[in-house]
């Protein structure tokens, strides 16, 4: 049996594993001694590999290029030559007729790797001439990138996953590590065992709340009020580090004025928390010699998400918890390579290496390297704006790479109606997802395990994955597919392997220059910035308390609290929050095809409801119910759960039937364009005959 080093393709924890290969097939996985996981894996790491054996438990593997000549018709198997010529011809036609900005692209945050994301955005920018490329960071940690960019000048986690266990205090805000990043949850537990104080701010009694010193069970949608109240206490009680703020921060007086009215008593009215508990929590955080803030979707999937991220960043600044080990701000990125897709420039406003598209010098440098006269300077379209642009007639084609927007975007009815109006839908993927079923052209790609690539983990760590098995005969590497279409469109593009692509990228981005394949060989882990060959990489940012803002100082920020878009009423009396479940991931196209993970949950999802609410609305435990919002209704099973707060219900979004995104609302944060997936109003209807 052969052991091939890889990185788990699910969450951003970056766990290294060995794929066990026998007779050309994957037969198992075991933990490898990676920097973040130290030989441990969660159940997705151990059992999430057999989709590679095309189990067809949920959906079949895409094995050949296919074209559908009319909507609603059958897919027809075609040769690669025909598929490439068809896509190149159609994209060229749409570009000529409507301009480059009539075409939209996605990057992919899943098992495709950084090299293919780099090529995807190069194709969009250099071949088509548009910045219309985005990735699923838009629906998860987009606000973290925007908020941290604005306050600290860098959108990534400031410190490392492995540092978490040695911090003295962890403020866990809207982050259910046990379900979304079990290996990060393990670090939180180790910190607790070493004596750290744990503060959890979450409407649910999540697993981490069980080990917390304080659990602040705030009302859904009140994050900003709580963060402002924390700042108020720090300032009014003199708990902040005045010297650090004076030397390394700016905007203190405006910030102080903005939080002045957020006394704990005032915030108590909004959050539903006792004022004294708010005081206790932030006193605990301020008193710790080192403190870390970790957050997840409970912070970012709101209409006021960027403001809250800026507020959390300001708490770390006020208390001097930046620029040294075991402290910092930690947006723990969701999908395994969502950090990488952003690093590679699969975003509408940044080139690879986070050069802004408005930066003329950077554009000129990339244009010269890519052999084009110029690159577009205007920010492109976000994936959450796609439906509106299609409706407005300005988007005509959508090239979707390793994403499933007809499962993962809010208000799926709206998305489906918009998709019907597109002239061209191209899907490049490994499985027949819901989005692939709506495509005009399907381009089948190699999967994680079938190619080599580099991933970025949530803490900026680059790691190599090695090829373990041969792919199906008629599929191609993602970067090769783009290269063939580019060449057919008159832009010759050719690479022999992924390393050539990586080396081209390193030559263009000072953050990554020293992160060579050699340095990342085996279990190697290189955290950017890594500006030269002899640089070891950067476990924690802002050494010398010099921030990446133009002034070198951190910016303090507070905003007025805004309520969620929808409010409960007699017709829709409950707030719906979308959550994760530990055994499945994202749109479930991979974990849904893994036999062991399928046995964990064998029917479409659940809606968690507090027993008191269930009694009030006549909902029996484990009964089938309709869940209805202003946009649609789905059927699922009720789960009485005392760990959720009254007045709110919770659903996961993985399931094809009962997909909760039929219900969610297309309300976006004004800056990051991230949807308010954590709140829309619903009612539950019992189903009489069961
Ligand atoms: Fe994979 Fe994340 Fe589990 Fe690690 S914690 S094994 S990266 S799913």
Coordinates of C-alpha atoms in Angstrom, one line a residue, residues 98-440:
X98 CA -21.9 42.9 -25.4
X99 CA -18.4 43.6 -24.1
X100 CA -16.1 41.7 -21.7
X101 CA -18.2 42.7 -18.7
X102 CA -21.1 40.7 -20.0
X103 CA -19.2 37.5 -18.9
X104 CA -18.9 36.4 -15.2
X105 CA -16.5 33.8 -13.8
X106 CA -16.1 32.1 -10.4
X107 CA -13.0 30.8 -8.8
X108 CA -13.3 27.7 -6.7
X109 CA -12.6 27.4 -3.0
X110 CA -12.7 23.6 -3.0
X111 CA -10.2 20.9 -4.0
X112 CA -8.9 22.6 -7.2
X113 CA -6.0 24.4 -5.7
X114 CA -4.3 27.7 -6.1
X115 CA -2.7 27.2 -9.5
X116 CA -6.1 26.7 -11.1
X117 CA -7.6 29.7 -9.4
X118 CA -4.6 31.8 -10.6
X119 CA -5.3 30.6 -14.2
X120 CA -9.1 31.2 -13.8
X121 CA -8.6 34.8 -12.9
X122 CA -5.8 35.2 -15.6
X123 CA -8.3 33.9 -18.1
X124 CA -11.0 36.4 -17.0
X125 CA -8.6 39.4 -16.9
X126 CA -6.1 38.8 -19.7
X127 CA -8.2 36.7 -22.2
X128 CA -11.7 38.2 -21.7
X129 CA -10.7 41.6 -20.2
X130 CA -13.0 41.7 -17.2
X131 CA -12.6 41.8 -13.4
X132 CA -15.9 39.8 -13.2
X133 CA -14.5 37.0 -11.1
X134 CA -15.4 36.1 -7.5
X135 CA -15.4 33.1 -5.2
X136 CA -17.5 31.8 -2.3
X137 CA -15.6 34.0 0.1
X138 CA -18.4 36.4 -0.9
X139 CA -20.9 34.3 1.0
X140 CA -18.7 33.6 4.0
X141 CA -15.6 35.6 5.0
X142 CA -15.8 38.5 2.5
X143 CA -16.7 40.8 5.4
X144 CA -13.6 39.7 7.3
X145 CA -11.4 40.6 4.4
X146 CA -13.0 44.0 3.9
X147 CA -13.2 44.7 7.6
X148 CA -9.6 43.7 8.4
X149 CA -8.3 45.4 5.3
X150 CA -9.9 48.7 6.5
X151 CA -8.7 48.5 10.1
X152 CA -5.3 46.6 9.9
X153 CA -4.5 46.7 6.2
X154 CA -4.5 42.9 5.8
X155 CA -7.6 40.8 5.4
X156 CA -6.2 37.5 6.8
X157 CA -5.9 35.8 10.1
X158 CA -3.2 37.7 12.0
X159 CA -1.8 34.6 13.9
X160 CA -1.6 30.9 13.4
X161 CA -4.0 28.0 14.3
X162 CA -1.3 26.3 16.3
X163 CA -0.9 29.4 18.5
X164 CA -4.5 29.2 19.8
X165 CA -3.7 26.7 22.5
X166 CA -1.2 29.0 24.2
X167 CA -3.3 32.1 24.4
X168 CA -4.6 33.1 27.8
X169 CA -8.1 34.1 26.7
X170 CA -10.2 33.2 23.7
X171 CA -13.2 35.3 22.7
X172 CA -15.3 33.0 20.4
X173 CA -17.7 35.2 18.5
X174 CA -20.4 33.6 16.2
X175 CA -18.2 30.6 15.6
X176 CA -19.1 27.0 16.1
X177 CA -15.7 25.4 15.8
X178 CA -16.8 21.9 16.8
X179 CA -19.0 21.7 13.6
X180 CA -17.1 23.8 11.2
X181 CA -13.4 23.2 12.1
X182 CA -13.1 20.3 14.6
X183 CA -9.3 20.5 14.5
X184 CA -9.4 24.2 15.5
X185 CA -11.9 23.2 18.2
X186 CA -9.3 20.8 19.5
X187 CA -6.9 23.8 19.9
X188 CA -9.5 25.7 21.9
X189 CA -9.9 22.6 24.2
X190 CA -6.2 22.4 24.7
X191 CA -6.1 26.1 25.6
X192 CA -8.8 25.5 28.2
X193 CA -6.8 22.6 29.6
X194 CA -3.8 24.9 29.9
X195 CA -5.8 27.4 31.9
X196 CA -7.1 29.8 29.2
X197 CA -10.4 31.6 29.8
X198 CA -13.0 31.0 27.2
X199 CA -15.8 33.5 26.4
X200 CA -18.5 32.4 23.9
X201 CA -20.9 34.9 22.2
X202 CA -23.5 32.9 20.4
X203 CA -27.3 32.6 20.4
X204 CA -27.0 28.8 20.6
X205 CA -25.5 26.7 23.4
X206 CA -22.8 25.4 21.0
X207 CA -20.2 22.8 22.0
X208 CA -17.6 25.5 22.9
X209 CA -20.2 27.0 25.3
X210 CA -20.0 23.8 27.3
X211 CA -16.3 24.5 28.2
X212 CA -16.7 28.3 28.3
X213 CA -16.2 30.4 31.4
X214 CA -18.9 32.8 30.2
X215 CA -21.5 32.2 27.5
X216 CA -23.2 35.3 26.2
X217 CA -26.4 34.0 24.5
X218 CA -27.2 37.2 22.7
X219 CA -30.2 37.7 20.4
X220 CA -29.8 36.9 16.7
X221 CA -28.8 40.1 14.9
X222 CA -27.4 42.1 17.8
X223 CA -23.6 41.6 17.3
X224 CA -22.8 45.3 16.7
X225 CA -24.5 46.4 19.9
X226 CA -22.5 43.9 21.9
X227 CA -19.2 44.8 20.3
X228 CA -19.8 48.5 20.9
X229 CA -20.7 47.8 24.5
X230 CA -17.4 45.9 24.9
X231 CA -15.6 48.9 23.6
X232 CA -17.5 51.2 25.9
X233 CA -16.5 49.2 29.0
X234 CA -12.9 49.1 27.9
X235 CA -12.8 52.8 27.6
X236 CA -15.0 53.9 30.5
X237 CA -13.3 51.6 32.9
X238 CA -9.8 52.4 31.7
X239 CA -9.1 48.8 30.7
X240 CA -7.6 49.6 27.3
X241 CA -3.9 50.0 26.6
X242 CA -3.6 53.8 26.3
X243 CA 0.1 53.7 25.3
X244 CA -0.5 51.1 22.6
X245 CA -3.4 53.1 21.2
X246 CA -1.5 56.4 21.3
X247 CA 1.4 54.9 19.5
X248 CA -0.1 52.4 17.1
X249 CA -3.7 53.4 16.4
X250 CA -5.7 56.3 14.9
X251 CA -9.3 57.5 15.2
X252 CA -9.6 57.1 19.0
X253 CA -11.6 60.2 19.8
X254 CA -14.2 59.5 17.0
X255 CA -14.4 55.9 18.2
X256 CA -14.8 56.8 21.8
X257 CA -17.7 59.2 20.9
X258 CA -19.3 56.5 18.7
X259 CA -19.5 53.9 21.5
X260 CA -20.4 56.4 24.2
X261 CA -24.1 55.6 24.2
X262 CA -23.5 51.8 24.2
X263 CA -23.5 51.4 27.9
X264 CA -24.0 47.7 28.9
X265 CA -27.5 48.7 30.1
X266 CA -28.3 50.2 26.6
X267 CA -26.8 47.1 24.8
X268 CA -28.7 44.8 27.2
X269 CA -32.0 46.1 25.6
X270 CA -30.8 45.1 22.2
X271 CA -28.9 41.9 22.9
X272 CA -31.1 40.6 25.7
X273 CA -28.0 40.0 27.8
X274 CA -27.6 41.0 31.4
X275 CA -25.5 44.2 31.5
X276 CA -23.3 42.7 34.2
X277 CA -22.5 39.7 32.0
X278 CA -21.3 42.1 29.2
X279 CA -19.0 43.8 31.8
X280 CA -17.6 40.5 33.1
X281 CA -16.9 39.2 29.7
X282 CA -14.8 42.1 28.4
X283 CA -13.1 42.6 31.7
X284 CA -11.9 38.9 31.4
X285 CA -10.7 39.6 27.9
X286 CA -8.9 42.8 28.8
X287 CA -7.2 41.3 31.9
X288 CA -5.6 38.4 29.9
X289 CA -1.9 38.8 29.2
X290 CA -2.6 37.4 25.7
X291 CA -6.0 37.1 24.0
X292 CA -7.3 35.9 20.7
X293 CA -10.6 36.6 19.0
X294 CA -12.0 33.8 16.7
X295 CA -15.1 34.3 14.6
X296 CA -17.1 32.6 11.9
X297 CA -20.2 32.9 9.9
X298 CA -22.2 34.1 12.9
X299 CA -20.3 37.4 12.4
X300 CA -20.0 37.5 8.7
X301 CA -23.4 36.4 7.2
X302 CA -25.2 39.5 8.2
X303 CA -26.2 42.8 6.5
X304 CA -23.9 44.6 9.0
X305 CA -21.0 42.2 8.9
X306 CA -18.1 44.4 7.8
X307 CA -18.9 46.9 10.7
X308 CA -18.8 44.1 13.2
X309 CA -15.5 42.8 11.9
X310 CA -14.0 46.3 12.2
X311 CA -15.4 46.4 15.7
X312 CA -13.8 43.1 16.7
X313 CA -10.5 44.2 15.2
X314 CA -10.8 47.4 17.2
X315 CA -11.2 45.4 20.4
X316 CA -7.9 43.7 19.7
X317 CA -6.2 47.0 18.9
X318 CA -7.6 48.7 22.1
X319 CA -6.1 45.9 24.3
X320 CA -2.8 45.6 22.4
X321 CA -3.6 42.1 21.3
X322 CA -1.8 42.3 18.0
X323 CA 1.7 42.1 16.7
X324 CA 3.0 39.2 18.9
X325 CA 2.4 35.5 19.3
X326 CA -0.7 33.9 20.8
X327 CA -2.9 37.0 20.3
X328 CA -4.8 38.5 17.3
X329 CA -7.8 38.4 15.1
X330 CA -8.9 35.1 13.7
X331 CA -11.5 34.9 10.9
X332 CA -11.4 31.1 10.6
X333 CA -12.0 30.6 6.8
X334 CA -14.5 28.0 5.9
X335 CA -13.8 25.9 2.7
X336 CA -10.4 24.3 2.5
X337 CA -9.1 26.7 -0.1
X338 CA -11.2 29.8 0.3
X339 CA -8.1 31.6 1.6
X340 CA -6.3 30.4 -1.5
X341 CA -8.9 31.5 -4.0
X342 CA -8.6 35.0 -2.4
X343 CA -4.8 34.8 -2.4
X344 CA -4.9 34.0 -6.1
X345 CA -7.1 37.0 -7.0
X346 CA -10.3 35.2 -7.7
X347 CA -12.0 38.4 -6.4
X348 CA -13.5 41.3 -8.4
X349 CA -11.3 43.9 -6.8
X350 CA -7.8 42.4 -6.4
X351 CA -5.2 40.8 -8.6
X352 CA -3.1 37.8 -7.2
X353 CA -1.3 38.9 -4.1
X354 CA -4.0 41.4 -3.1
X355 CA -2.9 44.2 -5.5
X356 CA -6.0 46.4 -6.0
X357 CA -7.2 46.4 -9.6
X358 CA -7.2 50.2 -9.3
X359 CA -3.4 50.1 -8.8
X360 CA -2.0 51.2 -12.1
X361 CA 1.6 50.1 -11.4
X362 CA 0.4 46.6 -10.5
X363 CA -1.9 46.4 -13.5
X364 CA 0.9 47.4 -15.8
X365 CA 3.3 44.8 -14.3
X366 CA 0.7 41.9 -14.6
X367 CA -0.3 43.1 -18.1
X368 CA 3.4 42.9 -19.2
X369 CA 3.9 39.5 -17.7
X370 CA 0.7 38.2 -19.3
X371 CA 1.4 39.7 -22.7
X372 CA -1.6 42.0 -23.0
X373 CA -1.7 45.8 -23.5
X374 CA -3.8 46.5 -20.5
X375 CA -6.0 45.0 -17.7
X376 CA -9.3 46.3 -16.6
X377 CA -9.2 48.8 -13.7
X378 CA -12.9 48.8 -12.6
X379 CA -14.0 46.5 -9.8
X380 CA -15.9 43.6 -11.2
X381 CA -19.2 41.9 -10.3
X382 CA -19.6 39.9 -7.0
X383 CA -21.3 36.5 -7.2
X384 CA -24.1 37.8 -5.0
X385 CA -24.8 40.6 -7.6
X386 CA -25.1 38.1 -10.5
X387 CA -28.9 37.6 -10.4
X388 CA -29.5 41.4 -10.5
X389 CA -27.1 42.0 -13.3
X390 CA -28.7 39.2 -15.3
X391 CA -32.1 40.7 -14.7
X392 CA -30.7 44.1 -15.8
X393 CA -29.5 42.6 -19.0
X394 CA -25.8 43.3 -18.4
X395 CA -24.6 39.7 -17.8
X396 CA -25.0 37.2 -20.6
X397 CA -22.7 34.4 -19.7
X398 CA -21.6 32.7 -16.5
X399 CA -18.6 30.4 -16.4
X400 CA -18.8 28.5 -13.1
X401 CA -15.8 26.7 -11.8
X402 CA -16.1 24.4 -8.8
X403 CA -19.1 26.2 -7.3
X404 CA -22.7 25.4 -7.0
X405 CA -24.6 28.7 -6.8
X406 CA -28.0 27.0 -7.4
X407 CA -27.5 25.4 -4.0
X408 CA -25.4 27.9 -2.0
X409 CA -26.8 31.3 -2.9
X410 CA -29.6 33.0 -1.0
X411 CA -33.2 33.0 -2.5
X412 CA -32.7 30.1 -4.9
X413 CA -36.0 30.8 -6.7
X414 CA -34.6 34.2 -7.7
X415 CA -31.3 32.6 -8.8
X416 CA -33.1 30.0 -11.0
X417 CA -35.3 32.6 -12.7
X418 CA -32.1 34.7 -13.4
X419 CA -30.2 31.7 -14.8
X420 CA -32.9 31.0 -17.3
X421 CA -32.1 34.4 -18.9
X422 CA -28.4 33.7 -19.5
X423 CA -27.2 33.1 -23.1
X424 CA -24.5 30.7 -21.9
X425 CA -23.9 28.7 -18.7
X426 CA -20.6 26.8 -18.5
X427 CA -19.9 24.5 -15.5
X428 CA -16.5 23.1 -14.9
X429 CA -16.7 20.6 -12.0
X430 CA -16.3 17.0 -10.9
X431 CA -19.9 16.1 -10.1
X432 CA -23.3 16.7 -11.5
X433 CA -24.3 19.4 -9.1
X434 CA -27.6 21.3 -9.2
X435 CA -25.8 24.1 -11.1
X436 CA -24.3 21.6 -13.6
X437 CA -27.8 20.3 -14.3
X438 CA -28.7 23.8 -15.5
X439 CA -25.6 24.2 -17.7
X440 CA -25.3 24.5 -21.5

